[in-house]
Amino acid sequence: RRSKSPHSRLGLRRSISPHSRLLGRSRSRSKSRTREAPEPILVAVTSCRSDAYHQQKAPGSTAMLPRKAPSALKLFHELAVGVKDAYEAMGATPTKPNLDPNGKLEIGQDDAKEETLGNKILYEFMGNLDFLLALVDEVAVDTATRGALKDDTKFKCIRDVIKKCNKVLEGMLVRREKKYTLFFRLVQPTETKELGKIKSWNAKVEKA
């Protein structure tokens, strides 16, 4: 069973770089909801590959991967940390779904069903990112394990999961600016098409 991120065990809360800034704001929801696509939310955050990023963080809260780490790992680490920071900067980090006494998801009224299910997918997505970030942090600093993760057939399923996640994360990345500023478009709980890609990836993590 996957372990919690070392960040959680240390009780450290991610602090957002002061360079983070809001570029878009979602429309306020009216009581009479429509089926129109939600207005995109764009957020800029500082890349964790920047020295300036780590100067703003609590010591040990976010690892800085060695230069010799595989490129796929470095890309995953950068984008996963960036996406989590972007959701936190907006106060939009997915919350834990409510379960009934039988352990089943409480969906509520029909008009909230889509959003409830979407939030569940995003919550599981963030949990899977935490799991893989913890794994990458642990193996990337060890030369032998890092080499095995790159070439050993035993780690092929993990490599495949990380590469597929990179495609999902790159789909959320709008652009880079000045190398270390990342612009992300946040997937919202009602975006069925994008959520389908994330749900598919979540299933691959469970099977890995």
Short mmCIF file of C-alpha atoms in Angstrom, two decimals:
data_model
loop_
_atom_site.label_atom_id
_atom_site.label_comp_id
_atom_site.label_asym_id
_atom_site.label_seq_id
_atom_site.Cartn_x
_atom_site.Cartn_y
_atom_site.Cartn_z
CA ARG A 1 0.00 0.00 0.00
CA ARG A 2 1.36 3.41 -0.85
CA SER A 3 2.86 5.51 1.91
CA LYS A 4 2.17 9.11 2.63
CA SER A 5 4.43 11.78 1.26
CA PRO A 6 7.37 12.60 3.58
CA HIS A 7 6.11 16.17 3.47
CA SER A 8 2.91 15.07 5.21
CA ARG A 9 4.79 13.04 7.81
CA LEU A 10 6.89 16.06 8.71
CA GLY A 11 3.77 18.14 9.08
CA LEU A 12 5.10 20.71 6.63
CA ARG A 13 2.66 22.76 4.63
CA ARG A 14 3.60 23.86 1.16
CA SER A 15 4.34 27.57 1.07
CA ILE A 16 3.61 29.28 -2.21
CA SER A 17 6.30 31.34 -3.87
CA PRO A 18 5.60 35.09 -3.77
CA HIS A 19 6.05 35.00 -7.54
CA SER A 20 2.79 33.05 -7.86
CA ARG A 21 0.08 35.22 -9.31
CA LEU A 22 -3.45 34.83 -10.44
CA LEU A 23 -4.05 35.25 -14.16
CA GLY A 24 -7.65 34.22 -14.37
CA ARG A 25 -10.61 33.84 -12.04
CA SER A 26 -13.53 31.51 -12.42
CA ARG A 27 -17.00 32.97 -12.69
CA SER A 28 -18.98 33.02 -9.47
CA ARG A 29 -21.60 30.31 -9.51
CA SER A 30 -25.21 31.32 -9.51
CA LYS A 31 -27.97 29.23 -8.00
CA SER A 32 -29.23 28.49 -11.48
CA ARG A 33 -26.25 26.53 -12.77
CA THR A 34 -25.77 26.15 -16.50
CA ARG A 35 -24.02 23.48 -18.50
CA GLU A 36 -21.61 26.00 -20.02
CA ALA A 37 -17.92 25.15 -19.78
CA PRO A 38 -16.30 26.82 -16.76
CA GLU A 39 -14.10 29.82 -17.40
CA PRO A 40 -10.43 28.71 -17.51
CA ILE A 41 -8.31 29.35 -14.43
CA LEU A 42 -4.70 30.19 -15.28
CA VAL A 43 -2.07 30.40 -12.56
CA ALA A 44 1.66 31.18 -12.75
CA VAL A 45 4.05 29.55 -10.26
CA THR A 46 7.81 29.39 -9.86
CA SER A 47 9.46 26.14 -10.96
CA CYS A 48 10.95 23.99 -8.19
CA ARG A 49 14.06 23.70 -10.39
CA SER A 50 14.84 27.31 -9.53
CA ASP A 51 17.14 28.08 -6.59
CA ALA A 52 14.82 30.96 -5.68
CA TYR A 53 11.96 28.51 -5.16
CA HIS A 54 13.78 26.57 -2.45
CA GLN A 55 14.85 29.74 -0.67
CA GLN A 56 11.18 30.42 0.01
CA LYS A 57 10.42 26.93 1.33
CA ALA A 58 10.80 25.29 4.72
CA PRO A 59 14.02 23.22 4.76
CA GLY A 60 13.38 19.71 3.46
CA SER A 61 9.82 20.40 2.35
CA THR A 62 10.64 19.99 -1.35
CA ALA A 63 13.60 18.06 -2.70
CA MET A 64 15.82 19.36 -5.47
CA LEU A 65 16.69 16.49 -7.79
CA PRO A 66 20.32 15.95 -8.80
CA ARG A 67 21.30 16.97 -12.33
CA LYS A 68 22.04 13.35 -13.24
CA ALA A 69 18.50 12.21 -12.48
CA PRO A 70 16.66 10.83 -15.55
CA SER A 71 15.00 13.58 -17.61
CA ALA A 72 11.54 12.00 -17.25
CA LEU A 73 11.88 12.08 -13.45
CA LYS A 74 13.01 15.71 -13.45
CA LEU A 75 10.14 16.73 -15.70
CA PHE A 76 7.61 14.85 -13.56
CA HIS A 77 8.99 16.35 -10.35
CA GLU A 78 8.89 19.88 -11.73
CA LEU A 79 5.38 19.69 -13.20
CA ALA A 80 3.82 17.72 -10.33
CA VAL A 81 5.12 20.17 -7.72
CA GLY A 82 4.03 23.06 -9.95
CA VAL A 83 0.48 21.75 -10.38
CA LYS A 84 0.09 21.18 -6.63
CA ASP A 85 1.39 24.69 -5.94
CA ALA A 86 -0.99 26.16 -8.53
CA TYR A 87 -4.06 24.53 -6.95
CA GLU A 88 -2.93 25.61 -3.49
CA ALA A 89 -2.28 29.18 -4.63
CA MET A 90 -5.91 29.37 -5.78
CA GLY A 91 -7.27 27.67 -2.66
CA ALA A 92 -8.60 25.00 -5.02
CA THR A 93 -6.83 21.90 -3.69
CA PRO A 94 -9.38 19.03 -4.00
CA THR A 95 -10.93 18.04 -0.68
CA LYS A 96 -11.46 14.54 0.66
CA PRO A 97 -14.85 13.20 -0.54
CA ASN A 98 -17.59 12.56 2.02
CA LEU A 99 -18.43 8.90 2.54
CA ASP A 100 -21.58 7.41 3.99
CA PRO A 101 -21.47 4.87 6.89
CA ASN A 102 -21.03 2.07 4.34
CA GLY A 103 -17.96 3.71 2.86
CA LYS A 104 -19.70 4.79 -0.35
CA LEU A 105 -19.37 8.23 -1.88
CA GLU A 106 -22.09 10.69 -0.85
CA ILE A 107 -23.20 12.25 -4.11
CA GLY A 108 -26.12 14.41 -2.96
CA GLN A 109 -28.49 16.15 -5.36
CA ASP A 110 -28.37 15.52 -9.10
CA ASP A 111 -27.07 19.01 -9.88
CA ALA A 112 -24.04 18.38 -7.65
CA LYS A 113 -23.31 14.84 -8.85
CA GLU A 114 -20.96 15.84 -11.66
CA GLU A 115 -18.92 18.14 -9.44
CA THR A 116 -18.75 15.60 -6.59
CA LEU A 117 -17.45 12.87 -8.88
CA GLY A 118 -15.00 15.30 -10.48
CA ASN A 119 -13.65 16.36 -7.10
CA LYS A 120 -13.13 12.69 -6.19
CA ILE A 121 -11.05 12.13 -9.34
CA LEU A 122 -8.93 15.22 -8.66
CA TYR A 123 -8.48 14.25 -4.99
CA GLU A 124 -7.19 10.81 -6.01
CA PHE A 125 -4.97 12.46 -8.63
CA MET A 126 -3.31 14.66 -6.01
CA GLY A 127 -2.83 11.65 -3.73
CA ASN A 128 -1.15 9.74 -6.53
CA LEU A 129 1.11 12.70 -7.27
CA ASP A 130 2.13 12.77 -3.59
CA PHE A 131 2.89 9.05 -3.69
CA LEU A 132 5.08 9.33 -6.79
CA LEU A 133 6.79 12.51 -5.58
CA ALA A 134 7.76 10.72 -2.37
CA LEU A 135 9.08 7.79 -4.42
CA VAL A 136 11.07 10.05 -6.75
CA ASP A 137 12.52 12.02 -3.83
CA GLU A 138 13.76 8.82 -2.21
CA VAL A 139 15.27 7.08 -5.23
CA ALA A 140 16.66 10.05 -7.14
CA VAL A 141 19.32 10.79 -4.53
CA ASP A 142 20.58 7.18 -4.47
CA THR A 143 22.86 6.39 -7.43
CA ALA A 144 22.21 2.63 -7.54
CA THR A 145 18.44 2.91 -7.22
CA ARG A 146 18.35 5.79 -9.67
CA GLY A 147 20.12 3.66 -12.26
CA ALA A 148 17.76 0.75 -11.64
CA LEU A 149 14.72 2.99 -12.00
CA LYS A 150 16.08 4.17 -15.34
CA ASP A 151 16.97 0.78 -16.87
CA ASP A 152 15.84 -2.18 -14.73
CA THR A 153 12.85 -4.10 -16.14
CA LYS A 154 11.45 -4.44 -12.61
CA PHE A 155 10.77 -0.69 -12.60
CA LYS A 156 9.23 -0.58 -16.08
CA CYS A 157 5.67 -0.16 -14.74
CA ILE A 158 6.77 2.83 -12.62
CA ARG A 159 8.59 4.38 -15.57
CA ASP A 160 5.50 3.97 -17.74
CA VAL A 161 3.23 5.51 -15.10
CA ILE A 162 5.54 8.52 -14.73
CA LYS A 163 5.80 9.04 -18.49
CA LYS A 164 2.02 8.88 -18.89
CA CYS A 165 1.61 11.31 -16.00
CA ASN A 166 4.00 13.70 -17.73
CA LYS A 167 1.60 13.79 -20.70
CA VAL A 168 -1.31 14.67 -18.39
CA LEU A 169 0.72 17.36 -16.63
CA GLU A 170 2.03 18.80 -19.89
CA GLY A 171 -1.59 19.08 -21.02
CA MET A 172 -2.21 21.36 -18.03
CA LEU A 173 0.95 23.41 -18.69
CA VAL A 174 0.07 26.37 -20.89
CA ARG A 175 3.57 27.80 -21.33
CA ARG A 176 6.88 28.66 -19.71
CA GLU A 177 8.27 32.11 -19.24
CA LYS A 178 11.90 32.93 -18.53
CA LYS A 179 12.60 29.21 -17.95
CA TYR A 180 11.41 29.08 -14.33
CA THR A 181 7.89 30.53 -14.50
CA LEU A 182 5.22 27.93 -15.27
CA PHE A 183 1.70 28.80 -16.38
CA PHE A 184 -0.87 26.11 -15.57
CA ARG A 185 -4.51 25.78 -16.52
CA LEU A 186 -6.31 24.12 -13.62
CA VAL A 187 -8.65 21.24 -14.44
CA GLN A 188 -11.98 21.86 -12.68
CA PRO A 189 -14.41 19.24 -11.28
CA THR A 190 -16.90 19.73 -14.12
CA GLU A 191 -14.50 19.31 -17.06
CA THR A 192 -15.49 15.83 -18.20
CA LYS A 193 -12.98 15.45 -21.03
CA GLU A 194 -9.90 16.39 -19.01
CA LEU A 195 -11.12 14.44 -15.99
CA GLY A 196 -11.41 11.36 -18.19
CA LYS A 197 -7.67 11.51 -18.92
CA ILE A 198 -6.85 11.94 -15.23
CA LYS A 199 -9.19 9.11 -14.21
CA SER A 200 -7.53 6.81 -16.74
CA TRP A 201 -4.10 7.65 -15.33
CA ASN A 202 -5.31 7.13 -11.75
CA ALA A 203 -6.34 3.60 -12.73
CA LYS A 204 -2.86 2.91 -14.15
CA VAL A 205 -1.26 3.97 -10.84
CA GLU A 206 -3.47 1.55 -8.93
CA LYS A 207 -2.38 -1.29 -11.21
CA ALA A 208 1.35 -0.44 -11.10
#
